[in-house]
PDB file of C-alpha atoms in Angstrom:
ATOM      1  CA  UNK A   1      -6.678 -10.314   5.636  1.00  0.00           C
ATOM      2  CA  UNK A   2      -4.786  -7.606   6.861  1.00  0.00           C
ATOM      3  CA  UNK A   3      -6.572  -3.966   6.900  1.00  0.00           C
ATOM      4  CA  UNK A   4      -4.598  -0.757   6.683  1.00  0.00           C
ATOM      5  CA  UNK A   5      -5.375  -0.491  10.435  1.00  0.00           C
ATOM      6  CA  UNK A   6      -4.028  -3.513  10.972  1.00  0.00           C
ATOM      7  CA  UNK A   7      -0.794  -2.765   9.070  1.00  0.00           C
ATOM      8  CA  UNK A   8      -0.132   0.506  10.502  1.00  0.00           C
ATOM      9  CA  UNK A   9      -0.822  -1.194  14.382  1.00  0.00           C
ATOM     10  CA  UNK A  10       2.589  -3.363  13.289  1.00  0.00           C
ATOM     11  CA  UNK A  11       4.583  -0.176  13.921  1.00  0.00           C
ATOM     12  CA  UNK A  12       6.749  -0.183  16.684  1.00  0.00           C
ATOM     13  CA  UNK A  13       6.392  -3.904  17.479  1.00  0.00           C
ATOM     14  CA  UNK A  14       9.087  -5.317  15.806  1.00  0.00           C
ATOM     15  CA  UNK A  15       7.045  -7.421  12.891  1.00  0.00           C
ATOM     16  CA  UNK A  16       8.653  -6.654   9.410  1.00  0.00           C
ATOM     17  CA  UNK A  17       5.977  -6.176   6.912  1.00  0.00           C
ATOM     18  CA  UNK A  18       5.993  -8.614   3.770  1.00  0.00           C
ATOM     19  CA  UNK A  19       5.330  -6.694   0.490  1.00  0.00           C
ATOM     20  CA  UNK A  20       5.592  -8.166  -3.010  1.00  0.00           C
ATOM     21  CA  UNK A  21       4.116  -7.381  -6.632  1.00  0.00           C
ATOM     22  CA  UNK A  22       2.010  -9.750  -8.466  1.00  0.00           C
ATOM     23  CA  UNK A  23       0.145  -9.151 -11.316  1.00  0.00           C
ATOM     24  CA  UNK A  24      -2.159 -12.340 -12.293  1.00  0.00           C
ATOM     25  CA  UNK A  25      -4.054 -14.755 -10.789  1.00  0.00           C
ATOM     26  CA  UNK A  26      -1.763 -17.422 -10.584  1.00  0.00           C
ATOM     27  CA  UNK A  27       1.238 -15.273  -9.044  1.00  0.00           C
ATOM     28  CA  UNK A  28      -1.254 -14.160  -6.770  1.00  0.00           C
ATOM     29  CA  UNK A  29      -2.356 -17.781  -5.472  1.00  0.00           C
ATOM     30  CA  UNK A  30       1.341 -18.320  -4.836  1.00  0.00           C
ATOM     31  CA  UNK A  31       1.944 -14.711  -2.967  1.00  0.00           C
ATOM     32  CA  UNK A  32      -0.935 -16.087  -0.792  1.00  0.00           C
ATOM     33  CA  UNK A  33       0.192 -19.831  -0.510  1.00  0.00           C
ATOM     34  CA  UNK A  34       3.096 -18.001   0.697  1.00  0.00           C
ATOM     35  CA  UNK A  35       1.600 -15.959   3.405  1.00  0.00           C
ATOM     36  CA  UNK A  36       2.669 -12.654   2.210  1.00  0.00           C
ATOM     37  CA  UNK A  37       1.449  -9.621   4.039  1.00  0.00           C
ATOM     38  CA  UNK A  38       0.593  -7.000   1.413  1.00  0.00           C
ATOM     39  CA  UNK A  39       0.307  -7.694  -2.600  1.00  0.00           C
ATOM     40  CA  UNK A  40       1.148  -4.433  -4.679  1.00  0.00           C
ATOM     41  CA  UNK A  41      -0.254  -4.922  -8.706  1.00  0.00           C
ATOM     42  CA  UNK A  42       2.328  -2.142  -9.606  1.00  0.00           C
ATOM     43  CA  UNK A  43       2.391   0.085 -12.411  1.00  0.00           C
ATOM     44  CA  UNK A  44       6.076  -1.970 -12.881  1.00  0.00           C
ATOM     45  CA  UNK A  45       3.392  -4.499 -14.559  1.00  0.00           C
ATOM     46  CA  UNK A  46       3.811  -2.112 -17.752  1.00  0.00           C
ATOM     47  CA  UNK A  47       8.250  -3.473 -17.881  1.00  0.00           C
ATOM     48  CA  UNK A  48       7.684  -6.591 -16.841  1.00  0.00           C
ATOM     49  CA  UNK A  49       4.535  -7.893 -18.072  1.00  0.00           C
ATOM     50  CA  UNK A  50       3.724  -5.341 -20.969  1.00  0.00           C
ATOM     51  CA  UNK A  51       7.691  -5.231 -22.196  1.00  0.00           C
ATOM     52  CA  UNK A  52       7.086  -1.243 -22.285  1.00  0.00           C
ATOM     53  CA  UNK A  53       9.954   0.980 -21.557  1.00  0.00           C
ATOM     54  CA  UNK A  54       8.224   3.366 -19.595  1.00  0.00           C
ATOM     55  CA  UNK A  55       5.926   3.292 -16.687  1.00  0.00           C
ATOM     56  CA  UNK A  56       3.780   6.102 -18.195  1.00  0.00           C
ATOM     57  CA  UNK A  57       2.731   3.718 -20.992  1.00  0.00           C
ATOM     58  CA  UNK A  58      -0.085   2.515 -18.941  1.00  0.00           C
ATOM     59  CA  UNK A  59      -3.109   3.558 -17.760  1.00  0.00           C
ATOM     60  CA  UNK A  60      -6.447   2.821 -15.970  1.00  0.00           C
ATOM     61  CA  UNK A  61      -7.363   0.093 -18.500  1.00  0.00           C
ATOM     62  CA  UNK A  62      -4.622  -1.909 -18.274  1.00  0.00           C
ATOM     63  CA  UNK A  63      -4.707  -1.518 -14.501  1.00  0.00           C
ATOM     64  CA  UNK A  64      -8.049  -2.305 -13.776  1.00  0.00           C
ATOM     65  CA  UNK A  65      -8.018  -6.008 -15.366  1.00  0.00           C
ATOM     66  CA  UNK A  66      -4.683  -6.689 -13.491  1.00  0.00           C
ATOM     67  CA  UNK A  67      -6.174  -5.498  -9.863  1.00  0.00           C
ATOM     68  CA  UNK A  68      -8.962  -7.626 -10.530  1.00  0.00           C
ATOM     69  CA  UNK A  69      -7.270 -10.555 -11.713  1.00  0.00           C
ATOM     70  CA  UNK A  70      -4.574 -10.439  -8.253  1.00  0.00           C
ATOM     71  CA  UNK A  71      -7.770  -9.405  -5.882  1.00  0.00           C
ATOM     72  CA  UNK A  72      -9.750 -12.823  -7.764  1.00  0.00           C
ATOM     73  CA  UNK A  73      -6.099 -14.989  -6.869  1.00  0.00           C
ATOM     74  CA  UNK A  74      -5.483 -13.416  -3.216  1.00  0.00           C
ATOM     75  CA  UNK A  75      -9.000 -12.836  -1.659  1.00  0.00           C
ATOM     76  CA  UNK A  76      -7.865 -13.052   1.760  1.00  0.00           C
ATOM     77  CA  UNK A  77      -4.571 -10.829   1.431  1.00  0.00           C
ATOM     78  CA  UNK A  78      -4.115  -6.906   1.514  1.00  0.00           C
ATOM     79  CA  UNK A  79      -4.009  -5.893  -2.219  1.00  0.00           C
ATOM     80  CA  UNK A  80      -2.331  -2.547  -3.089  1.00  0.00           C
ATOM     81  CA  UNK A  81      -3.484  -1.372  -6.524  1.00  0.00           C
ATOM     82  CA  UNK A  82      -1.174   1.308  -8.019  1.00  0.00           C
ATOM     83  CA  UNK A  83      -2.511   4.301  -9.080  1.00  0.00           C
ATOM     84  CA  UNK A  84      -1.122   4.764 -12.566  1.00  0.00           C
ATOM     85  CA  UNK A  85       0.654   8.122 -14.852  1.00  0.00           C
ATOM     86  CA  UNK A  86      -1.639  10.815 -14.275  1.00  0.00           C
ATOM     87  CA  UNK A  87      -4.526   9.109 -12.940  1.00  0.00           C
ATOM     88  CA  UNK A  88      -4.333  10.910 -10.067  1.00  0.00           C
ATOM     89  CA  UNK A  89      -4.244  14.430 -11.495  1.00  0.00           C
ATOM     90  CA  UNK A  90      -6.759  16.121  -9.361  1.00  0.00           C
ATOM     91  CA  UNK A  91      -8.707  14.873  -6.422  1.00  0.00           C
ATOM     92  CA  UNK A  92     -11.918  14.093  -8.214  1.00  0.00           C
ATOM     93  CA  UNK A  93     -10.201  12.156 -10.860  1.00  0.00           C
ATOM     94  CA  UNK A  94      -7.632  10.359  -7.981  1.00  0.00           C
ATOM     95  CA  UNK A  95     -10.975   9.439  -6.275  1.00  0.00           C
ATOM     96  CA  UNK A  96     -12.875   8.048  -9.538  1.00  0.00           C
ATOM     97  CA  UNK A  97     -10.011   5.899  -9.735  1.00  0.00           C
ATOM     98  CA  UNK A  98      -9.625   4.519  -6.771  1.00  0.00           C
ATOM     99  CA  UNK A  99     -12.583   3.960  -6.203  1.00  0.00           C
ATOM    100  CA  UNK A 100     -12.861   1.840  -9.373  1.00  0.00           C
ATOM    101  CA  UNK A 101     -10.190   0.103  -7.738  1.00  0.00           C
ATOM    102  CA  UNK A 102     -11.775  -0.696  -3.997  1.00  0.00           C
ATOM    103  CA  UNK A 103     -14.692  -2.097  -6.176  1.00  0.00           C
ATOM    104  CA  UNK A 104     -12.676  -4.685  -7.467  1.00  0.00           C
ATOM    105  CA  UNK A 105     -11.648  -5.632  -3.985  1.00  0.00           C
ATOM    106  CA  UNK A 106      -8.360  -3.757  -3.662  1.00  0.00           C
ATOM    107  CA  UNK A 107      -7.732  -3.155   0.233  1.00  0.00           C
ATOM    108  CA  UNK A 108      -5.812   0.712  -1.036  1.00  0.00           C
ATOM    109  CA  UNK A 109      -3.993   2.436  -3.215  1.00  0.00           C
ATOM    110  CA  UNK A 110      -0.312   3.765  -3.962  1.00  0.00           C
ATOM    111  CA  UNK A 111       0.800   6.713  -5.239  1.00  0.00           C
ATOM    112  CA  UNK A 112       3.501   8.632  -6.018  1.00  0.00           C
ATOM    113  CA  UNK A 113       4.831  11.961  -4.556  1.00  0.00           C
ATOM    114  CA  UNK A 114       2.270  14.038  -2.682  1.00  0.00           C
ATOM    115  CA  UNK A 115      -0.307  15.111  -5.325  1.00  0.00           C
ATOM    116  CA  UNK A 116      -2.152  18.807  -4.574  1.00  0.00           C
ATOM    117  CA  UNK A 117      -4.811  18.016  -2.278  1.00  0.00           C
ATOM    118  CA  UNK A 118      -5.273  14.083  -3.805  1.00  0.00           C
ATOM    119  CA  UNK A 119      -4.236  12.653  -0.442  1.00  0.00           C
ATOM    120  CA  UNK A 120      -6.369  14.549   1.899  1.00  0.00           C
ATOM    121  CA  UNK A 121      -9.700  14.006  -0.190  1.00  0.00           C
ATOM    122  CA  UNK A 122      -8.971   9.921  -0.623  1.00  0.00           C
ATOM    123  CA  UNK A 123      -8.446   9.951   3.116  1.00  0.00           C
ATOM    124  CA  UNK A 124     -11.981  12.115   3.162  1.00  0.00           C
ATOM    125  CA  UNK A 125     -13.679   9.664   1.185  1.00  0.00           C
ATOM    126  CA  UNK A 126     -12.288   6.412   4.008  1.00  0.00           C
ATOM    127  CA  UNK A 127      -9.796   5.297   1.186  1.00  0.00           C
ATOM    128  CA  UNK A 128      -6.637   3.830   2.667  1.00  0.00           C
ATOM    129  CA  UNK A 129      -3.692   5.215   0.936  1.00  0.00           C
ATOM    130  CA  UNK A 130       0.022   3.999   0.779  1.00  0.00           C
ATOM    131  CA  UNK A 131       2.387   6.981   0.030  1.00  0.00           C
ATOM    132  CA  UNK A 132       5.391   6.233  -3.083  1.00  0.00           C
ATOM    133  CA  UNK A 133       8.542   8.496  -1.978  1.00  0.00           C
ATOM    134  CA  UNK A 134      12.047   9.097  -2.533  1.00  0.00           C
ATOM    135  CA  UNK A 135      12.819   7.452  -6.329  1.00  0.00           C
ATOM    136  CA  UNK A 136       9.212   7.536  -8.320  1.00  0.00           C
ATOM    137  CA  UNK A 137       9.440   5.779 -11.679  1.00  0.00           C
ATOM    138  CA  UNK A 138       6.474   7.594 -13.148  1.00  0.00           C
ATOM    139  CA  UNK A 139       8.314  11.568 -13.340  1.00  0.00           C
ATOM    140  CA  UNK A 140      11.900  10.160 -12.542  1.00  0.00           C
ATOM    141  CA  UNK A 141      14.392  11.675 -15.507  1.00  0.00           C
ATOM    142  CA  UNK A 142      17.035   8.680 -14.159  1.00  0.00           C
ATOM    143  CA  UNK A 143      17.140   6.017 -11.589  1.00  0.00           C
ATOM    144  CA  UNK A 144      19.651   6.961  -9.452  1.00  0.00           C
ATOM    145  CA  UNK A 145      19.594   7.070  -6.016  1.00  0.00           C
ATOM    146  CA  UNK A 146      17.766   9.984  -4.240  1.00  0.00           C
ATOM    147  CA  UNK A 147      18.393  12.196  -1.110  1.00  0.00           C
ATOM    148  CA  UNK A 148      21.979  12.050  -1.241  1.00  0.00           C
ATOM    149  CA  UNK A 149      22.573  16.024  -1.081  1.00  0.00           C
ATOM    150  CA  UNK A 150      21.259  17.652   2.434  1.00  0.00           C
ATOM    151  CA  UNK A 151      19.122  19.214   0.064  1.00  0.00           C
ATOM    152  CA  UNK A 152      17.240  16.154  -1.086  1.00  0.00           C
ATOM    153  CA  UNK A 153      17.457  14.396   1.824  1.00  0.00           C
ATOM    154  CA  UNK A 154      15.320  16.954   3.741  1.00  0.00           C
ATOM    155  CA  UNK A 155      12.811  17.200   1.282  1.00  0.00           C
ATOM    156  CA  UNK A 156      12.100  13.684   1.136  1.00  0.00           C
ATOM    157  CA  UNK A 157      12.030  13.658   4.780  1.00  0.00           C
ATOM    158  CA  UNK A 158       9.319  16.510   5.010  1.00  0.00           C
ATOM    159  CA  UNK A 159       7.200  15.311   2.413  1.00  0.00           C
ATOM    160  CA  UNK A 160       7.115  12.175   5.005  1.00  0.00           C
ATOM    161  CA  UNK A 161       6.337  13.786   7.514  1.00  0.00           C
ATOM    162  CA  UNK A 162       3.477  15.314   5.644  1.00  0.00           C
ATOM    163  CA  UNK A 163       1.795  12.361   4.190  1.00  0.00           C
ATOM    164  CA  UNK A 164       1.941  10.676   7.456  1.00  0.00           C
ATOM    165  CA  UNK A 165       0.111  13.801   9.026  1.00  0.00           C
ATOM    166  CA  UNK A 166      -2.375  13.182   6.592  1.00  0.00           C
ATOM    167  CA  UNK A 167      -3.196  10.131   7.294  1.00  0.00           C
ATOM    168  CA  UNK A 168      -0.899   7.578   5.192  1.00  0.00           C
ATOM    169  CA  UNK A 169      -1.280   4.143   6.594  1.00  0.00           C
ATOM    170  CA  UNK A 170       2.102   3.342   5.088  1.00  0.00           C
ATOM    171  CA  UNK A 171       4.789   4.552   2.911  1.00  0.00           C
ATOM    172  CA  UNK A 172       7.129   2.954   0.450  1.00  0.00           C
ATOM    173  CA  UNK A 173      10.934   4.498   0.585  1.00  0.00           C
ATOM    174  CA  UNK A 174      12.452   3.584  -2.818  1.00  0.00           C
ATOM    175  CA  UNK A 175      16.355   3.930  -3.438  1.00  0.00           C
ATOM    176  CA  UNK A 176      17.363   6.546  -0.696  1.00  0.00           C
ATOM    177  CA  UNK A 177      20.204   6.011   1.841  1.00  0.00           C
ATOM    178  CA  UNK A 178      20.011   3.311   4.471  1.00  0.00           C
ATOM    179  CA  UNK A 179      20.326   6.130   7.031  1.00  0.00           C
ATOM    180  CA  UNK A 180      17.758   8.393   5.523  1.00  0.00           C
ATOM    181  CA  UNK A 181      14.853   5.176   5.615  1.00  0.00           C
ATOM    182  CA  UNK A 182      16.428   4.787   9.738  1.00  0.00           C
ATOM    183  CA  UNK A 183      15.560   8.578  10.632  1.00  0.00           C
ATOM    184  CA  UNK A 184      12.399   8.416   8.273  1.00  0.00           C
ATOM    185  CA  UNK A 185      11.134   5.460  10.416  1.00  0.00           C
ATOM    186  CA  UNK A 186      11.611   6.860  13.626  1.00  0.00           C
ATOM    187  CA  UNK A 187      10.170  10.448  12.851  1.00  0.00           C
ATOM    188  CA  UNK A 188       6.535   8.877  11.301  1.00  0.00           C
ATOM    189  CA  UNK A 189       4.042   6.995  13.063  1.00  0.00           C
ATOM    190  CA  UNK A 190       3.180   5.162   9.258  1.00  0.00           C
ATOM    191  CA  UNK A 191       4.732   1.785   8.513  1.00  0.00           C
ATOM    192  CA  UNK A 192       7.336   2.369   6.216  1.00  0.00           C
ATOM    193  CA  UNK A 193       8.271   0.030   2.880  1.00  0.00           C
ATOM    194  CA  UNK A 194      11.587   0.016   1.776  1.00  0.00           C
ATOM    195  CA  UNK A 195      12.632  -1.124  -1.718  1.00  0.00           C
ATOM    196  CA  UNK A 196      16.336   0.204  -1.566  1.00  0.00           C
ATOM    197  CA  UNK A 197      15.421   1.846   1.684  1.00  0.00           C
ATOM    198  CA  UNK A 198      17.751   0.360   3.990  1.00  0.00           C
ATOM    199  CA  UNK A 199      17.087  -2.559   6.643  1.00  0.00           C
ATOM    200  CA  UNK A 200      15.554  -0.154   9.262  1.00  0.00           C
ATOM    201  CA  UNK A 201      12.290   0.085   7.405  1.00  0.00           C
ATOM    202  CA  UNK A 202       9.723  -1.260   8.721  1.00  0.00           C
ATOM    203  CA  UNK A 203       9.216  -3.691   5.866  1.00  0.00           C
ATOM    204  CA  UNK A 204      10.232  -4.562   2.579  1.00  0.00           C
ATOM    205  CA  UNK A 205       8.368  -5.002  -0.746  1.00  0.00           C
ATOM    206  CA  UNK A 206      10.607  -6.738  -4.035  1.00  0.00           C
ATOM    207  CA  UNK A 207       9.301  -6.238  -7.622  1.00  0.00           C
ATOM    208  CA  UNK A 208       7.974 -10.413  -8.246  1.00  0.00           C
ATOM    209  CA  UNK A 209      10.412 -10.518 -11.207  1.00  0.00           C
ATOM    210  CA  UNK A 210      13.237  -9.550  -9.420  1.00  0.00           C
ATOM    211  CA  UNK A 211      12.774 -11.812  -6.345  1.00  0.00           C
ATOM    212  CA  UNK A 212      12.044 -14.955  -8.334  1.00  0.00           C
ATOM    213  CA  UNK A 213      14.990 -14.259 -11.148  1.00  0.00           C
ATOM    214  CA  UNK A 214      12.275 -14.224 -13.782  1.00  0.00           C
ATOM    215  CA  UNK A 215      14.646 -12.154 -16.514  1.00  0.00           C
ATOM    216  CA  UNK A 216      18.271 -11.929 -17.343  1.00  0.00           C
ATOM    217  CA  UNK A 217      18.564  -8.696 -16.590  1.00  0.00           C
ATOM    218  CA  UNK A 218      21.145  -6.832 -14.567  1.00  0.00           C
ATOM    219  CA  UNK A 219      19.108  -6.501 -10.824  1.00  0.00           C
ATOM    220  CA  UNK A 220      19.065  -3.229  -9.030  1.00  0.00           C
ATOM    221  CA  UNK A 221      21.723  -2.858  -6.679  1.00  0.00           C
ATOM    222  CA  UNK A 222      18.613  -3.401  -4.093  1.00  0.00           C
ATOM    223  CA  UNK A 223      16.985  -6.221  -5.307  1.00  0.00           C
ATOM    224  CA  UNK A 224      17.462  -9.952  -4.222  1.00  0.00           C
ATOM    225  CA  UNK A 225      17.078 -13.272  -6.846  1.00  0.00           C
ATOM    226  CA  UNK A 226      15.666 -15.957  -4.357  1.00  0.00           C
ATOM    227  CA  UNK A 227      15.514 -18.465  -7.005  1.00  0.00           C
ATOM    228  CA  UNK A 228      16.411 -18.589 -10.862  1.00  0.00           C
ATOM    229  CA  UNK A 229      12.585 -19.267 -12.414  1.00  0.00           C
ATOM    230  CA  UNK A 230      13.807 -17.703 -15.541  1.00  0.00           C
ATOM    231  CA  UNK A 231      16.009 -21.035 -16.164  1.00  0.00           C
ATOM    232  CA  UNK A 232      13.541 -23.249 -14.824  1.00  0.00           C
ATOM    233  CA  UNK A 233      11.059 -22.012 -17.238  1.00  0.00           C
ATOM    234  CA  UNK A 234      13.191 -22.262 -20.382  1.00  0.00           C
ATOM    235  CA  UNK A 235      14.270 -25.759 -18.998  1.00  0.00           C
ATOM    236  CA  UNK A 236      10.733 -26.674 -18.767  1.00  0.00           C
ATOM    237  CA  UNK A 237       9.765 -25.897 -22.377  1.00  0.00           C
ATOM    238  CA  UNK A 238      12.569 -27.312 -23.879  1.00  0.00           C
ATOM    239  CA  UNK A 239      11.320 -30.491 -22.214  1.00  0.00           C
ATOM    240  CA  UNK A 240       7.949 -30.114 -23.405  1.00  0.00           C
ATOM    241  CA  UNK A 241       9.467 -29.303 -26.889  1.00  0.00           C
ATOM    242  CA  UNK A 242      11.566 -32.397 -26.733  1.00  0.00           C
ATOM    243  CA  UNK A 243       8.759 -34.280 -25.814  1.00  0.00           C
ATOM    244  CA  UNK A 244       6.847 -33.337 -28.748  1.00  0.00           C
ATOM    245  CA  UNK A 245       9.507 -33.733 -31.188  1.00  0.00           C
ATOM    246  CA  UNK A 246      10.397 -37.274 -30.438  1.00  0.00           C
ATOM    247  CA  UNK A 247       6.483 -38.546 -29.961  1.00  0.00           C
ATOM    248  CA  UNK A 248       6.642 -41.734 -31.480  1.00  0.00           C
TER     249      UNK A 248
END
């Protein structure tokens, strides 16, 4: 399994960094099977396993049986658990959490923005942490793209800069310009994670459904279908149901 030390040694030498989400056991296995790098049980589980509309719907309960079911299907691959809404609302409470997490056998934890002082105490406390910046689902008011205006741009860039001086092993760069992920990149000694980051990240990371075309929903102008298991799957129980129907 890859550490965070190991992850963050990948810098520089040309390796892309494989990052997908998975949120059960099974998916897991296959994640493995496949040899991907990093697992991340996202708080995404809350549209796309939950059918919630909102990210913020979710909390430690739901995400602790999750991380536990991925770290039970992928024991010998990096698992990111994602800290959920407002579970990291102070250091103490950040810490509780994650912890709870690293129990299970996460490997670290994700989270959004740069929380007041959250970042510096995980790191404190030896717990590897994966920054979340640019678009974050869980205080976005849309899902446009961000750092468009100088203005943005900039303040995406220092808030970088600053979780990588504190220690970030890695940082995901969600829906910014392919330019902005480039100088990003080069200015932080971290691994970045681009979903909608551009192709100069350091590595990518896909939300499961998206990659294996598990809905019929419009993709985001950043994500990739690799295969269409949404048809394969309704294929599949119309067999079974056909089978059953004309059981002699």
């Amino acid at each position: 399994m890859l550490t965070a030390e190991n992850i963050r040694a990948l810098k520089g030498t040309g390796k892309k960094v494989s990052m997908i989400t998975a949120y059960d056991f099974a998916f897991a296995q296959m994640a493995e099977a496949a040899g991907v790098d990093q697992i991340l049980v996202g708080d995404s589980l809350a549209n796309t396993m939950l059918g919630y509309k909102s990210t913020r719907e979710i909390g430690m309960t739901e995400m602790l049986i999750f991380v536990a079911a991925v770290c039970r299907g992928a024991p010998n691959t990096h698992v990111v658990a994602d800290m959920p809404y407002r579970s990291d609302k102070d250091p103490q409470t950040a810490y509780d959490n994650a912890k709870r997490f690293m129990d299970l056998g996460a490997a670290s934890v994700k989270l959004e923005g740069t929380p007041a002082g959250v970042i510096e105490y995980l790191r404190s406390k030896d717990i590897p942490v994966c920054a979340h910046l640019g678009l974050l689902p869980q205080t976005a008011e849309n899902f446009k793209q961000k750092g468009k205006t100088e203005e943005e741009a900039r303040a995406i860039e220092d808030a970088a800069k600053f979780v990588d001086s504190l220690g970030c092993f890695e940082t995901v760069l969600e829906h910014i310009p392919e330019e902005l992920g480039k100088k990003i990149t080069g200015e932080v000694k971290s691994v970045t994670i681009g979903i909608g980051g551009g192709k100069f990240t350091d590595g990518h990371v896909l939300v499961m459904h998206d990659a294996l075309g598990m809905h019929q929903k419009k993709l985001p102008p950043f994500a990739t279908k690799f295969v269409d298991m949404y048809s394969l799957g309704v294929e599949g129980f119309r067999k079974y149901v056909e089978s059953v129907k004309n059981e002699a």
